[in-house]
mmCIF file of C-alpha atoms and ligand atoms in Angstrom:
data_model
loop_
_atom_site.group_PDB
_atom_site.id
_atom_site.type_symbol
_atom_site.label_atom_id
_atom_site.label_comp_id
_atom_site.label_asym_id
_atom_site.label_seq_id
_atom_site.Cartn_x
_atom_site.Cartn_y
_atom_site.Cartn_z
ATOM 1 C CA MET N 86 17.256 -61.317 151.663
ATOM 2 C CA ARG N 87 15.210 -58.434 152.192
ATOM 3 C CA GLN N 88 16.036 -55.709 149.307
ATOM 4 C CA ALA N 89 12.796 -53.218 149.953
ATOM 5 C CA GLY N 90 12.022 -52.036 153.352
ATOM 6 C CA ARG N 91 11.515 -48.852 155.324
ATOM 7 C CA TYR N 92 14.994 -47.928 154.198
ATOM 8 C CA LEU N 93 13.606 -46.961 150.666
ATOM 9 C CA SER N 94 11.912 -43.380 150.529
ATOM 10 C CA GLU N 95 9.486 -44.256 147.823
ATOM 11 C CA TYR N 96 8.559 -47.892 149.722
ATOM 12 C CA ARG N 97 7.250 -45.241 153.174
ATOM 13 C CA GLU N 98 5.269 -43.491 150.740
ATOM 14 C CA LEU N 99 3.722 -46.565 149.129
ATOM 15 C CA ARG N 100 3.370 -48.262 152.631
ATOM 16 C CA VAL N 101 1.163 -45.460 154.040
ATOM 17 C CA ARG N 102 -1.399 -46.373 151.701
ATOM 18 C CA GLU N 103 -2.488 -49.181 153.669
ATOM 19 C CA THR N 104 -1.999 -49.597 157.032
ATOM 20 C CA ASP N 105 -2.344 -52.913 158.194
ATOM 21 C CA PHE N 106 1.022 -55.076 157.082
ATOM 22 C CA LEU N 107 -0.594 -58.255 156.134
ATOM 23 C CA THR N 108 -3.321 -56.636 153.824
ATOM 24 C CA PHE N 109 -0.591 -54.753 152.118
ATOM 25 C CA CYS N 110 1.127 -58.075 151.817
ATOM 26 C CA TYR N 111 -2.293 -59.638 150.123
ATOM 27 C CA THR N 112 -2.931 -56.444 147.680
ATOM 28 C CA PRO N 113 -1.184 -57.165 144.684
ATOM 29 C CA ASP N 114 -1.354 -53.579 143.414
ATOM 30 C CA LEU N 115 0.953 -52.751 146.482
ATOM 31 C CA THR N 116 3.191 -55.976 146.565
ATOM 32 C CA VAL N 117 4.134 -55.560 142.759
ATOM 33 C CA GLU N 118 5.012 -52.271 142.990
ATOM 34 C CA ALA N 119 7.327 -53.047 146.457
ATOM 35 C CA THR N 120 9.060 -56.015 144.875
ATOM 36 C CA LEU N 121 9.863 -53.619 141.603
ATOM 37 C CA GLN N 122 11.243 -50.483 143.773
ATOM 38 C CA PRO N 123 14.375 -51.494 144.256
ATOM 39 C CA ILE N 124 15.134 -52.907 140.941
ATOM 40 C CA ARG N 125 14.312 -49.805 139.586
ATOM 41 C CA ARG N 126 16.857 -47.704 141.607
ATOM 42 C CA TYR N 127 19.729 -50.623 141.087
ATOM 43 C CA GLY N 128 18.947 -52.820 138.506
ATOM 44 C CA PHE N 129 19.723 -55.919 140.912
ATOM 45 C CA ASP N 130 20.213 -59.339 138.675
ATOM 46 C CA ALA N 131 17.174 -61.020 140.766
ATOM 47 C CA ALA N 132 14.290 -59.628 142.470
ATOM 48 C CA ILE N 133 12.468 -61.024 146.211
ATOM 49 C CA LEU N 134 8.851 -61.427 145.964
ATOM 50 C CA PHE N 135 7.565 -59.057 148.351
ATOM 51 C CA SER N 136 5.242 -60.798 151.077
ATOM 52 C CA ASP N 137 6.238 -62.185 154.594
ATOM 53 C CA ILE N 138 7.233 -65.841 156.268
ATOM 54 C CA LEU N 139 4.115 -65.580 158.450
ATOM 55 C CA VAL N 140 1.174 -65.592 155.652
ATOM 56 C CA ILE N 141 1.784 -69.022 156.386
ATOM 57 C CA PRO N 142 0.749 -69.202 159.997
ATOM 58 C CA ASP N 143 -2.206 -66.667 159.224
ATOM 59 C CA ALA N 144 -3.370 -68.884 156.250
ATOM 60 C CA LEU N 145 -3.279 -71.833 158.437
ATOM 61 C CA GLY N 146 -5.833 -70.238 160.873
ATOM 62 C CA GLN N 147 -3.326 -68.590 163.389
ATOM 63 C CA LYS N 148 -4.119 -65.301 163.631
ATOM 64 C CA VAL N 149 -1.167 -62.533 162.883
ATOM 65 C CA THR N 150 -0.699 -58.868 163.572
ATOM 66 C CA PHE N 151 2.305 -56.826 162.955
ATOM 67 C CA GLU N 152 2.560 -54.087 165.727
ATOM 68 C CA GLY N 153 4.818 -50.720 165.156
ATOM 69 C CA GLY N 154 7.681 -51.199 167.002
ATOM 70 C CA VAL N 155 7.039 -54.565 168.126
ATOM 71 C CA GLY N 156 7.203 -56.457 164.808
ATOM 72 C CA PRO N 157 4.868 -59.747 164.646
ATOM 73 C CA VAL N 158 2.692 -60.623 166.938
ATOM 74 C CA LEU N 159 0.993 -64.263 166.479
ATOM 75 C CA GLN N 160 -2.492 -65.468 168.781
ATOM 76 C CA GLU N 161 -0.964 -67.208 171.728
ATOM 77 C CA ILE N 162 -0.808 -71.042 172.148
ATOM 78 C CA GLU N 163 -0.648 -72.438 175.414
ATOM 79 C CA GLY N 164 0.162 -76.247 174.245
ATOM 80 C CA PRO N 165 0.485 -78.807 171.208
ATOM 81 C CA LYS N 166 -2.798 -79.378 171.581
ATOM 82 C CA ASP N 167 -4.023 -75.597 170.219
ATOM 83 C CA PHE N 168 -2.067 -77.277 166.667
ATOM 84 C CA ALA N 169 -5.111 -79.291 165.760
ATOM 85 C CA ARG N 170 -6.911 -76.184 165.138
ATOM 86 C CA LEU N 171 -5.124 -75.231 162.102
ATOM 87 C CA SER N 172 -5.453 -76.268 158.775
ATOM 88 C CA VAL N 173 -4.243 -76.183 155.284
ATOM 89 C CA ASP N 174 -7.259 -76.712 153.652
ATOM 90 C CA ARG N 175 -7.779 -72.949 152.961
ATOM 91 C CA LEU N 176 -4.251 -72.143 151.732
ATOM 92 C CA GLU N 177 -4.094 -71.619 148.311
ATOM 93 C CA GLU N 178 -7.329 -69.794 148.578
ATOM 94 C CA HIS N 179 -5.838 -67.462 151.085
ATOM 95 C CA LEU N 180 -2.710 -66.872 149.491
ATOM 96 C CA ALA N 181 -3.862 -66.469 145.604
ATOM 97 C CA PRO N 182 -3.118 -62.913 146.286
ATOM 98 C CA VAL N 183 0.687 -64.044 146.796
ATOM 99 C CA PHE N 184 0.122 -66.003 143.315
ATOM 100 C CA GLU N 185 -1.145 -63.316 141.727
ATOM 101 C CA THR N 186 1.663 -61.015 142.417
ATOM 102 C CA LEU N 187 4.223 -63.739 141.249
ATOM 103 C CA VAL N 188 2.220 -63.999 137.480
ATOM 104 C CA ARG N 189 2.373 -60.048 137.296
ATOM 105 C CA LEU N 190 5.774 -59.898 138.202
ATOM 106 C CA ARG N 191 7.013 -62.155 135.960
ATOM 107 C CA LYS N 192 5.378 -59.944 133.352
ATOM 108 C CA GLU N 193 6.473 -56.835 134.476
ATOM 109 C CA LEU N 194 10.187 -57.571 135.509
ATOM 110 C CA PRO N 195 12.748 -57.479 132.754
ATOM 111 C CA SER N 196 13.443 -60.790 131.087
ATOM 112 C CA GLU N 197 17.129 -60.892 132.582
ATOM 113 C CA THR N 198 15.926 -60.105 136.090
ATOM 114 C CA ALA N 199 15.284 -63.773 138.113
ATOM 115 C CA LEU N 200 12.269 -63.359 140.551
ATOM 116 C CA ILE N 201 12.726 -65.099 143.530
ATOM 117 C CA GLY N 202 9.869 -67.060 145.928
ATOM 118 C CA PHE N 203 10.209 -67.428 149.153
ATOM 119 C CA ALA N 204 9.023 -69.235 152.203
ATOM 120 C CA GLY N 205 9.952 -69.624 155.786
ATOM 121 C CA SER N 206 11.273 -72.674 157.007
ATOM 122 C CA PRO N 207 9.373 -75.063 159.551
ATOM 123 C CA TRP N 208 11.482 -74.888 162.413
ATOM 124 C CA THR N 209 11.285 -70.830 162.132
ATOM 125 C CA LEU N 210 7.787 -70.632 161.533
ATOM 126 C CA ALA N 211 7.374 -72.694 164.167
ATOM 127 C CA PHE N 212 9.389 -70.365 166.288
ATOM 128 C CA TYR N 213 6.530 -67.597 165.819
ATOM 129 C CA MET N 214 4.007 -69.576 166.309
ATOM 130 C CA VAL N 215 4.941 -71.411 169.551
ATOM 131 C CA GLU N 216 6.641 -68.159 170.968
ATOM 132 C CA GLY N 217 4.155 -65.967 169.349
ATOM 133 C CA ARG N 218 6.828 -62.858 168.765
ATOM 134 C CA GLY N 219 10.607 -62.245 167.873
ATOM 135 C CA GLY N 220 12.940 -60.828 170.066
ATOM 136 C CA VAL N 221 12.708 -64.289 172.418
ATOM 137 C CA ASP N 222 15.250 -66.808 173.235
ATOM 138 C CA GLY N 223 12.947 -69.634 171.161
ATOM 139 C CA GLY N 224 13.023 -71.666 175.016
ATOM 140 C CA LYS N 225 9.281 -72.315 174.957
ATOM 141 C CA LEU N 226 9.516 -73.577 171.089
ATOM 142 C CA LYS N 227 12.494 -75.918 172.376
ATOM 143 C CA ARG N 228 10.912 -77.312 175.410
ATOM 144 C CA MET N 229 8.146 -78.209 173.541
ATOM 145 C CA ALA N 230 10.347 -79.678 171.165
ATOM 146 C CA TYR N 231 11.995 -81.610 173.842
ATOM 147 C CA ALA N 232 9.024 -82.708 175.795
ATOM 148 C CA ALA N 233 6.391 -83.490 173.535
ATOM 149 C CA PRO N 234 7.790 -84.766 170.083
ATOM 150 C CA ASP N 235 4.736 -86.124 169.021
ATOM 151 C CA GLU N 236 2.605 -83.778 168.990
ATOM 152 C CA PHE N 237 5.596 -81.120 167.666
ATOM 153 C CA ALA N 238 5.903 -83.612 164.970
ATOM 154 C CA LYS N 239 2.271 -82.636 163.853
ATOM 155 C CA LEU N 240 2.919 -79.066 163.458
ATOM 156 C CA MET N 241 6.078 -79.507 161.593
ATOM 157 C CA GLY N 242 3.979 -82.140 159.449
ATOM 158 C CA LEU N 243 1.293 -79.779 158.766
ATOM 159 C CA LEU N 244 4.037 -77.002 158.009
ATOM 160 C CA GLU N 245 5.838 -79.195 155.581
ATOM 161 C CA LYS N 246 2.867 -80.267 153.761
ATOM 162 C CA ALA N 247 1.928 -76.469 153.303
ATOM 163 C CA LEU N 248 5.206 -75.019 152.625
ATOM 164 C CA ILE N 249 5.229 -77.902 149.656
ATOM 165 C CA ALA N 250 2.137 -76.757 148.696
ATOM 166 C CA TYR N 251 2.979 -73.218 148.841
ATOM 167 C CA LEU N 252 6.270 -73.419 147.115
ATOM 168 C CA SER N 253 5.155 -75.058 144.062
ATOM 169 C CA ARG N 254 2.440 -73.051 143.389
ATOM 170 C CA GLN N 255 4.935 -70.417 143.698
ATOM 171 C CA VAL N 256 6.708 -71.833 141.049
ATOM 172 C CA ALA N 257 3.834 -72.383 139.209
ATOM 173 C CA SER N 258 2.685 -68.915 139.186
ATOM 174 C CA GLY N 259 6.244 -67.047 138.059
ATOM 175 C CA ALA N 260 9.224 -67.995 140.689
ATOM 176 C CA GLU N 261 12.072 -68.985 138.932
ATOM 177 C CA VAL N 262 14.408 -69.567 142.095
ATOM 178 C CA LEU N 263 13.077 -70.584 145.449
ATOM 179 C CA GLN N 264 14.749 -69.370 149.052
ATOM 180 C CA LEU N 265 13.797 -71.166 152.412
ATOM 181 C CA PHE N 266 14.408 -68.587 155.319
ATOM 182 C CA ASP N 267 15.679 -70.472 158.443
ATOM 183 C CA SER N 268 16.206 -67.041 160.430
ATOM 184 C CA TRP N 269 16.242 -69.262 163.749
ATOM 185 C CA SER N 270 18.116 -72.016 162.844
ATOM 186 C CA GLY N 271 20.697 -70.693 165.356
ATOM 187 C CA ILE N 272 19.331 -71.740 168.352
ATOM 188 C CA ALA N 273 18.771 -75.258 167.884
ATOM 189 C CA ASP N 274 21.267 -77.967 169.596
ATOM 190 C CA GLU N 275 22.452 -80.366 167.134
ATOM 191 C CA THR N 276 19.604 -82.942 167.932
ATOM 192 C CA LEU N 277 17.134 -80.462 167.199
ATOM 193 C CA PHE N 278 18.934 -79.219 164.176
ATOM 194 C CA ARG N 279 19.666 -82.559 162.330
ATOM 195 C CA ARG N 280 15.766 -83.285 163.012
ATOM 196 C CA TRP N 281 13.451 -80.415 162.716
ATOM 197 C CA VAL N 282 15.817 -78.349 160.235
ATOM 198 C CA ILE N 283 17.689 -80.703 158.443
ATOM 199 C CA GLU N 284 15.012 -83.583 157.696
ATOM 200 C CA PRO N 285 12.075 -81.389 156.807
ATOM 201 C CA THR N 286 14.050 -79.184 154.405
ATOM 202 C CA LYS N 287 15.379 -82.362 152.673
ATOM 203 C CA ARG N 288 11.415 -83.467 152.514
ATOM 204 C CA ILE N 289 10.260 -80.015 151.359
ATOM 205 C CA VAL N 290 13.676 -79.820 148.800
ATOM 206 C CA LYS N 291 12.007 -83.327 147.466
ATOM 207 C CA GLY N 292 8.488 -82.619 147.633
ATOM 208 C CA VAL N 293 8.807 -79.591 145.586
ATOM 209 C CA LYS N 294 11.138 -81.038 143.051
ATOM 210 C CA GLU N 295 8.812 -83.699 142.842
ATOM 211 C CA CYS N 296 6.846 -81.136 140.593
ATOM 212 C CA HIS N 297 9.591 -78.996 139.678
ATOM 213 C CA PRO N 298 12.995 -80.575 139.150
ATOM 214 C CA ASN N 299 14.286 -77.563 137.644
ATOM 215 C CA VAL N 300 13.548 -75.089 140.120
ATOM 216 C CA PRO N 301 16.996 -74.071 142.135
ATOM 217 C CA ILE N 302 16.304 -74.214 145.751
ATOM 218 C CA ILE N 303 18.358 -71.822 148.397
ATOM 219 C CA GLY N 304 18.297 -72.197 152.255
ATOM 220 C CA PHE N 305 19.370 -69.624 154.981
ATOM 221 C CA PRO N 306 20.281 -71.713 158.091
ATOM 222 C CA ARG N 307 20.901 -68.489 159.638
ATOM 223 C CA GLY N 308 23.498 -68.823 163.251
ATOM 224 C CA SER N 309 23.884 -72.882 161.989
ATOM 225 C CA GLY N 310 27.516 -71.825 161.862
ATOM 226 C CA ALA N 311 29.652 -75.881 161.529
ATOM 227 C CA LEU N 312 25.945 -77.378 160.975
ATOM 228 C CA ALA N 313 25.433 -75.569 157.801
ATOM 229 C CA THR N 314 27.665 -77.886 155.849
ATOM 230 C CA ALA N 315 25.790 -80.827 156.723
ATOM 231 C CA TYR N 316 22.206 -78.645 155.864
ATOM 232 C CA ALA N 317 23.921 -77.587 152.500
ATOM 233 C CA LEU N 318 25.005 -81.283 151.775
ATOM 234 C CA GLU N 319 22.466 -83.373 152.952
ATOM 235 C CA THR N 320 19.004 -81.347 152.308
ATOM 236 C CA GLY N 321 19.948 -81.156 148.632
ATOM 237 C CA VAL N 322 19.695 -77.348 148.072
ATOM 238 C CA ASN N 323 21.319 -76.017 145.439
ATOM 239 C CA GLY N 324 22.603 -72.726 147.245
ATOM 240 C CA LEU N 325 23.470 -71.925 150.755
ATOM 241 C CA SER N 326 22.503 -68.333 151.898
ATOM 242 C CA LEU N 327 25.390 -67.431 154.231
ATOM 243 C CA ASP N 328 24.994 -65.460 157.351
ATOM 244 C CA SER N 329 27.777 -62.846 158.546
ATOM 245 C CA GLN N 330 29.581 -64.652 160.939
ATOM 246 C CA MET N 331 30.556 -67.331 158.181
ATOM 247 C CA PRO N 332 33.701 -67.594 157.905
ATOM 248 C CA LEU N 333 34.178 -67.631 154.384
ATOM 249 C CA GLN N 334 37.329 -69.183 153.444
ATOM 250 C CA TRP N 335 36.181 -71.976 155.488
ATOM 251 C CA ILE N 336 33.172 -72.901 154.226
ATOM 252 C CA ARG N 337 34.021 -72.349 150.546
ATOM 253 C CA GLU N 338 36.536 -75.528 151.322
ATOM 254 C CA GLN N 339 33.592 -77.382 152.765
ATOM 255 C CA ILE N 340 30.879 -77.475 149.985
ATOM 256 C CA PRO N 341 31.463 -78.565 146.681
ATOM 257 C CA ASP N 342 31.380 -76.340 143.891
ATOM 258 C CA ASP N 343 28.289 -77.389 142.560
ATOM 259 C CA ILE N 344 26.381 -75.759 145.329
ATOM 260 C CA VAL N 345 25.979 -71.899 145.197
ATOM 261 C CA LEU N 346 27.072 -69.733 147.801
ATOM 262 C CA GLN N 347 25.773 -66.692 148.571
ATOM 263 C CA GLY N 348 25.516 -63.725 151.166
ATOM 264 C CA ASN N 349 27.712 -62.988 153.780
ATOM 265 C CA LEU N 350 28.281 -59.417 153.447
ATOM 266 C CA ASP N 351 27.334 -57.419 156.997
ATOM 267 C CA ASN N 352 24.312 -55.563 156.804
ATOM 268 C CA GLN N 353 25.808 -53.109 158.896
ATOM 269 C CA LEU N 354 28.040 -52.294 156.374
ATOM 270 C CA LEU N 355 25.784 -50.620 154.182
ATOM 271 C CA ILE N 356 24.687 -48.426 157.430
ATOM 272 C CA THR N 357 28.547 -47.500 157.802
ATOM 273 C CA GLY N 358 29.949 -46.676 153.971
ATOM 274 C CA GLY N 359 32.936 -45.391 153.716
ATOM 275 C CA ALA N 360 36.319 -47.247 152.735
ATOM 276 C CA ALA N 361 35.430 -49.919 155.602
ATOM 277 C CA LEU N 362 32.097 -51.035 153.244
ATOM 278 C CA ASP N 363 34.574 -50.699 149.930
ATOM 279 C CA GLN N 364 37.236 -52.883 151.536
ATOM 280 C CA GLU N 365 34.862 -56.080 152.426
ATOM 281 C CA VAL N 366 32.890 -56.315 149.368
ATOM 282 C CA ARG N 367 36.082 -56.633 147.809
ATOM 283 C CA ARG N 368 37.164 -59.147 150.385
ATOM 284 C CA VAL N 369 34.174 -61.137 149.984
ATOM 285 C CA ARG N 370 34.238 -61.590 146.200
ATOM 286 C CA GLN N 371 37.903 -61.920 146.429
ATOM 287 C CA VAL N 372 37.710 -64.733 148.585
ATOM 288 C CA MET N 373 34.858 -66.523 146.491
ATOM 289 C CA SER N 374 36.375 -65.875 143.054
ATOM 290 C CA GLY N 375 36.154 -68.658 140.862
ATOM 291 C CA ARG N 376 33.587 -70.488 142.401
ATOM 292 C CA PRO N 377 29.721 -69.908 142.154
ATOM 293 C CA PHE N 378 28.446 -67.064 144.199
ATOM 294 C CA VAL N 379 25.711 -64.252 144.402
ATOM 295 C CA PHE N 380 26.693 -61.438 146.008
ATOM 296 C CA ASN N 381 24.540 -60.388 148.773
ATOM 297 C CA LEU N 382 24.129 -59.742 152.385
ATOM 298 C CA GLY N 383 24.150 -61.652 155.556
ATOM 299 C CA HIS N 384 20.656 -60.753 156.395
ATOM 300 C CA GLY N 385 18.134 -58.507 155.250
ATOM 301 C CA ILE N 386 18.871 -54.726 154.250
ATOM 302 C CA LEU N 387 17.958 -52.576 157.625
ATOM 303 C CA PRO N 388 15.771 -49.721 158.114
ATOM 304 C CA PRO N 389 18.338 -46.784 158.666
ATOM 305 C CA THR N 390 20.615 -48.005 155.831
ATOM 306 C CA PRO N 391 21.112 -44.631 153.391
ATOM 307 C CA PRO N 392 20.101 -45.865 149.716
ATOM 308 C CA GLU N 393 23.473 -44.079 148.452
ATOM 309 C CA ASN N 394 25.436 -46.768 150.278
ATOM 310 C CA VAL N 395 23.620 -49.565 148.371
ATOM 311 C CA ALA N 396 24.171 -47.981 145.257
ATOM 312 C CA ARG N 397 28.166 -47.568 146.322
ATOM 313 C CA ALA N 398 28.327 -51.294 146.962
ATOM 314 C CA LEU N 399 27.282 -51.784 143.762
ATOM 315 C CA SER N 400 29.377 -49.477 142.105
ATOM 316 C CA VAL N 401 32.311 -51.186 143.600
ATOM 317 C CA LEU N 402 31.021 -54.598 142.663
ATOM 318 C CA ARG N 403 30.591 -53.739 139.054
ATOM 319 C CA GLU N 404 33.547 -52.476 138.612
ATOM 320 C CA LEU N 405 35.653 -55.412 140.068
ATOM 321 C CA LYS N 406 36.041 -57.835 136.634
ATOM 322 C CA ALA N 407 33.713 -61.095 136.362
ATOM 323 C CA ASP N 408 36.338 -63.633 136.811
HETATM 324 O O1 CP3 Y 517 12.760 -57.353 149.634
HETATM 325 C C1 CP3 Y 517 11.685 -57.681 150.625
HETATM 326 O O2 CP3 Y 517 11.795 -56.918 151.514
HETATM 327 C C2 CP3 Y 517 11.189 -59.144 150.632
HETATM 328 C C3 CP3 Y 517 10.044 -59.254 151.368
HETATM 329 C C4 CP3 Y 517 10.476 -59.702 152.424
HETATM 330 C C5 CP3 Y 517 9.766 -59.162 154.380
HETATM 331 N N1 CP3 Y 517 9.804 -60.239 154.988
HETATM 332 C C6 CP3 Y 517 9.184 -58.252 153.899
HETATM 333 C C7 CP3 Y 517 8.731 -57.209 155.188
HETATM 334 C C8 CP3 Y 517 11.095 -61.219 153.122
HETATM 335 C C9 CP3 Y 517 11.721 -62.002 152.082
HETATM 336 C C10 CP3 Y 517 10.710 -61.381 154.636
HETATM 337 C C11 CP3 Y 517 11.021 -62.460 155.238
HETATM 338 C C12 CP3 Y 517 10.916 -62.234 156.821
HETATM 339 N N2 CP3 Y 517 9.891 -62.009 157.529
HETATM 340 C C13 CP3 Y 517 11.792 -63.035 157.624
HETATM 341 C C14 CP3 Y 517 13.452 -63.830 156.961
HETATM 342 C C15 CP3 Y 517 14.364 -63.173 156.544
HETATM 343 C C16 CP3 Y 517 14.509 -62.494 157.587
HETATM 344 O O3 CP3 Y 517 14.966 -61.773 157.673
HETATM 345 O O4 CP3 Y 517 15.419 -63.354 158.873
HETATM 346 C C17 CP3 Y 517 11.402 -63.063 158.526
HETATM 347 C C18 CP3 Y 517 11.803 -64.037 160.023
HETATM 348 C C19 CP3 Y 517 9.947 -62.143 159.019
HETATM 349 C C20 CP3 Y 517 9.554 -61.953 160.274
HETATM 350 C C21 CP3 Y 517 9.102 -60.327 159.929
HETATM 351 N N3 CP3 Y 517 8.634 -59.410 159.575
HETATM 352 C C22 CP3 Y 517 9.573 -59.611 161.301
HETATM 353 C C23 CP3 Y 517 10.319 -60.377 162.342
HETATM 354 C C24 CP3 Y 517 9.234 -58.209 161.005
HETATM 355 C C25 CP3 Y 517 9.274 -56.777 161.899
HETATM 356 C C26 CP3 Y 517 11.233 -56.815 161.484
HETATM 357 C C27 CP3 Y 517 10.568 -55.143 161.220
HETATM 358 O O5 CP3 Y 517 11.826 -54.628 160.712
HETATM 359 O O6 CP3 Y 517 9.899 -54.367 161.461
HETATM 360 C C28 CP3 Y 517 8.439 -58.592 159.614
HETATM 361 C C29 CP3 Y 517 7.991 -57.341 159.148
HETATM 362 C C30 CP3 Y 517 8.404 -56.775 157.532
HETATM 363 N N4 CP3 Y 517 8.843 -58.140 156.214
HETATM 364 C C31 CP3 Y 517 8.639 -55.827 157.058
HETATM 365 C C32 CP3 Y 517 8.950 -55.845 155.309
HETATM 366 C C33 CP3 Y 517 9.308 -55.180 154.441
HETATM 367 C C34 CP3 Y 517 8.780 -54.474 157.723
HETATM 368 C C35 CP3 Y 517 7.400 -54.371 157.880
HETATM 369 C C36 CP3 Y 517 6.850 -52.727 157.392
HETATM 370 O O7 CP3 Y 517 6.998 -52.288 155.985
HETATM 371 O O8 CP3 Y 517 5.840 -51.796 158.310
#
């Protein structure tokens, strides 16, 4: 999950050095520093690359901007024919600063700190590419997937190809674990979910593992509810990130121990703090005790989070004995 960002004063200070967010993401001096900030402060076990999932549409040729108070805004597309202009040809060149960030991070991070690379899944990237922004219900994306499946398949195929190349290159540059964010998988019905979430993810996992058979891949099918079990069992992912709605005991019973579970703590609890936070941290740990589990949030840290609440959650966690 996002662990850097605006809740940290040191990030806000760094962020003003570059007004344009994507340019920030393409400046290794800034991205290396932003990745290291939460590690210095808290000593997390793993660092997640500072970048954004929307560097992919940008690299494919669909213009992306980030507007204050709105979030990402993408160049408008009228229909599937507009995707014919996109191309993977300049992808690796365009994303060279991301690879340089990983190379530098692997040298700068303590050896015991794992380095996580990431990308958005095809479905979630298509969400932003078709809708043009977040904060909408995804109706335009779904209608395109239902009405023009053959043309939609071309976009998804292009994204799959781009993501296999991008993620493989992240591993070659120093990423030791990969995470695929499917932040919008929860809007897909079962048919769309199987075709456009599970199937592309399965091919991406296979494609990346052809070059890097041992790299662990974590999937985050946010909002997928009961379909998360099919996702975990069919895609070949090694880890499943859980959103905050996922019933913990239930998912534990569904997923075999060779798939690591992670996440689930409600990010609002980190804003709340106090006894409510302590209690839930203990509960998550307790329900997952005795099976492979990575303690994490159910979604990224929110800007109003008091940094001392993150420290508090960690101290509760670190007091609990390892089992
Ligand atoms: O530790 C880290 O912060 C890792 C870096 C990271 C960012 N984005 C930086 C970022 C990661 C892993 C992401 C992933 C990402 N980006 C996702 C998938 C995970 C999720 O949260 O669901 C998605 C959907 C995006 C797209 C995106 N980027 C949105 C919707 C926004 C705007 C929301 C907001 O809070 O403003 C962003 C901007 C963004 N990406 C910020 C950061 C730190 C905030 C922008 C800023 O600092 O000015």
